[in-house]
Coordinates of C-alpha atoms in Angstrom, one line a residue:
M1 CA 89.5 -51.2 -55.9
V2 CA 89.6 -51.2 -59.5
A3 CA 92.8 -53.2 -59.7
T4 CA 91.5 -55.9 -57.5
G5 CA 88.2 -56.2 -58.9
Y6 CA 89.1 -55.9 -62.6
A7 CA 88.4 -58.5 -65.1
P8 CA 89.4 -58.6 -68.7
G9 CA 87.2 -56.7 -70.9
D10 CA 86.2 -53.9 -68.3
A11 CA 85.7 -50.5 -69.1
L12 CA 86.3 -47.4 -67.2
V13 CA 84.7 -43.9 -67.0
A14 CA 86.3 -41.3 -65.0
V15 CA 84.4 -37.9 -64.4
G16 CA 85.5 -35.4 -67.2
G17 CA 83.6 -32.8 -69.0
D18 CA 83.8 -29.6 -67.0
L19 CA 85.9 -31.3 -64.5
N20 CA 88.7 -32.7 -66.7
W21 CA 91.1 -30.3 -65.1
M22 CA 91.0 -32.6 -62.0
M23 CA 92.7 -35.2 -64.1
V24 CA 90.9 -38.2 -62.4
G25 CA 90.9 -40.5 -65.6
P26 CA 94.8 -40.0 -65.9
A27 CA 95.4 -40.3 -62.3
V28 CA 93.3 -43.7 -61.9
S29 CA 95.2 -44.9 -65.1
Y30 CA 98.5 -44.0 -63.6
Y31 CA 98.0 -46.1 -60.6
L32 CA 96.7 -49.2 -62.1
P33 CA 99.2 -52.2 -62.5
A34 CA 100.7 -52.8 -66.0
G35 CA 98.0 -55.9 -66.6
V36 CA 95.1 -53.6 -65.7
R37 CA 94.0 -51.6 -68.5
P38 CA 90.4 -50.9 -68.9
R39 CA 89.0 -49.3 -71.8
Q40 CA 88.2 -45.7 -71.6
L41 CA 84.7 -45.9 -72.4
F42 CA 83.8 -42.1 -73.6
V43 CA 87.2 -41.5 -75.0
R44 CA 87.4 -41.1 -78.6
E45 CA 91.2 -40.1 -78.8
S46 CA 93.9 -40.3 -76.0
A47 CA 95.4 -37.0 -74.9
A48 CA 98.7 -38.1 -76.3
A49 CA 97.1 -39.1 -79.7
A50 CA 95.4 -35.5 -79.6
H51 CA 98.4 -33.8 -78.8
D52 CA 96.5 -32.2 -76.2
L53 CA 96.4 -32.0 -72.1
F54 CA 93.1 -33.8 -72.2
A55 CA 91.6 -36.8 -74.2
V56 CA 89.0 -36.2 -76.6
E57 CA 85.7 -37.4 -75.5
C58 CA 83.0 -38.9 -77.4
P59 CA 80.6 -36.6 -78.9
V60 CA 77.7 -38.8 -78.8
P61 CA 78.1 -41.0 -75.6
V62 CA 75.5 -43.6 -76.3
T63 CA 77.5 -44.7 -79.5
C64 CA 80.5 -45.4 -77.4
V65 CA 79.0 -47.9 -75.2
G66 CA 80.3 -51.2 -76.6
D67 CA 79.6 -54.7 -75.5
E68 CA 81.4 -54.6 -72.2
R69 CA 79.8 -56.4 -69.7
R70 CA 81.2 -54.2 -66.6
V71 CA 82.3 -50.5 -66.4
W72 CA 84.1 -49.0 -63.4
V73 CA 83.0 -45.2 -62.5
V74 CA 85.1 -42.9 -60.7
T75 CA 83.6 -39.7 -59.8
I76 CA 84.4 -36.8 -57.5
G77 CA 82.5 -36.6 -54.4
T78 CA 81.3 -39.3 -51.8
G79 CA 77.5 -39.6 -52.5
D80 CA 75.9 -42.9 -53.3
D81 CA 74.8 -41.9 -57.1
P82 CA 77.6 -43.4 -59.4
Y83 CA 76.5 -40.9 -62.0
E84 CA 77.0 -37.8 -59.9
R85 CA 79.0 -35.3 -61.9
L86 CA 79.1 -37.1 -65.1
P87 CA 78.0 -35.1 -68.0
G88 CA 74.3 -35.8 -68.6
E89 CA 74.6 -37.6 -72.0
Q90 CA 77.3 -40.1 -70.3
A91 CA 75.1 -40.7 -67.3
R92 CA 71.9 -41.3 -69.4
A93 CA 74.2 -43.6 -71.7
L94 CA 75.3 -45.6 -68.7
R95 CA 71.9 -45.7 -66.9
T96 CA 70.3 -47.3 -70.0
A97 CA 72.8 -50.3 -70.2
F98 CA 74.1 -50.6 -66.8
V99 CA 72.9 -50.8 -63.2
P100 CA 75.1 -50.4 -60.0
A101 CA 76.6 -53.6 -58.9
E102 CA 78.7 -52.0 -56.2
V103 CA 79.4 -48.5 -54.8
R104 CA 82.3 -47.7 -52.6
H105 CA 83.9 -44.5 -51.2
V106 CA 87.5 -43.6 -51.1
P107 CA 88.5 -40.1 -49.7
G108 CA 87.0 -37.4 -52.1
L109 CA 85.7 -40.1 -54.5
T110 CA 83.3 -42.4 -55.3
V111 CA 83.9 -45.8 -57.2
S112 CA 81.4 -47.8 -58.8
L113 CA 81.0 -50.9 -60.7
L114 CA 78.2 -51.2 -63.1
V115 CA 76.9 -54.4 -64.7
R116 CA 75.2 -54.6 -68.0
R117 CA 71.3 -54.8 -67.8
P118 CA 69.9 -58.2 -68.7
A119 CA 68.4 -58.2 -72.2
A120 CA 64.5 -57.7 -72.2
G121 CA 62.8 -61.0 -71.8
A122 CA 66.0 -62.7 -70.2
A123 CA 65.9 -64.9 -67.2
P124 CA 67.4 -63.2 -64.0
A125 CA 70.9 -64.4 -62.8
P126 CA 70.7 -67.2 -60.1
G127 CA 70.1 -65.6 -56.9
R128 CA 68.5 -62.6 -58.2
P129 CA 64.7 -62.0 -58.1

């Protein structure tokens, strides 16, 4: 889903925090084709650069939200909440800047595409109320 829907400039958030041991982020990255490399939105330093098994997460998630227009979110479970199981501060940062455009399920995972909220006072996109 991420590979087929990817657009240059997209970012990726994979469940981490207390669930880092599940290695969802590394698994997603491993299976993406070579030309599909979304920015890891809440990763301050890669695991390789940190000489660790896990990436170093951004300590203040809201400060790591860049100007990406779209973010793919991969979480554990099959609920319809794209923020389920994300650490609270990450979920709040995403909810502030983005809205869900698409939520899909694969066995054991929820894959969501979030799009940037329109700026306050901006006209809605064509076809949107």
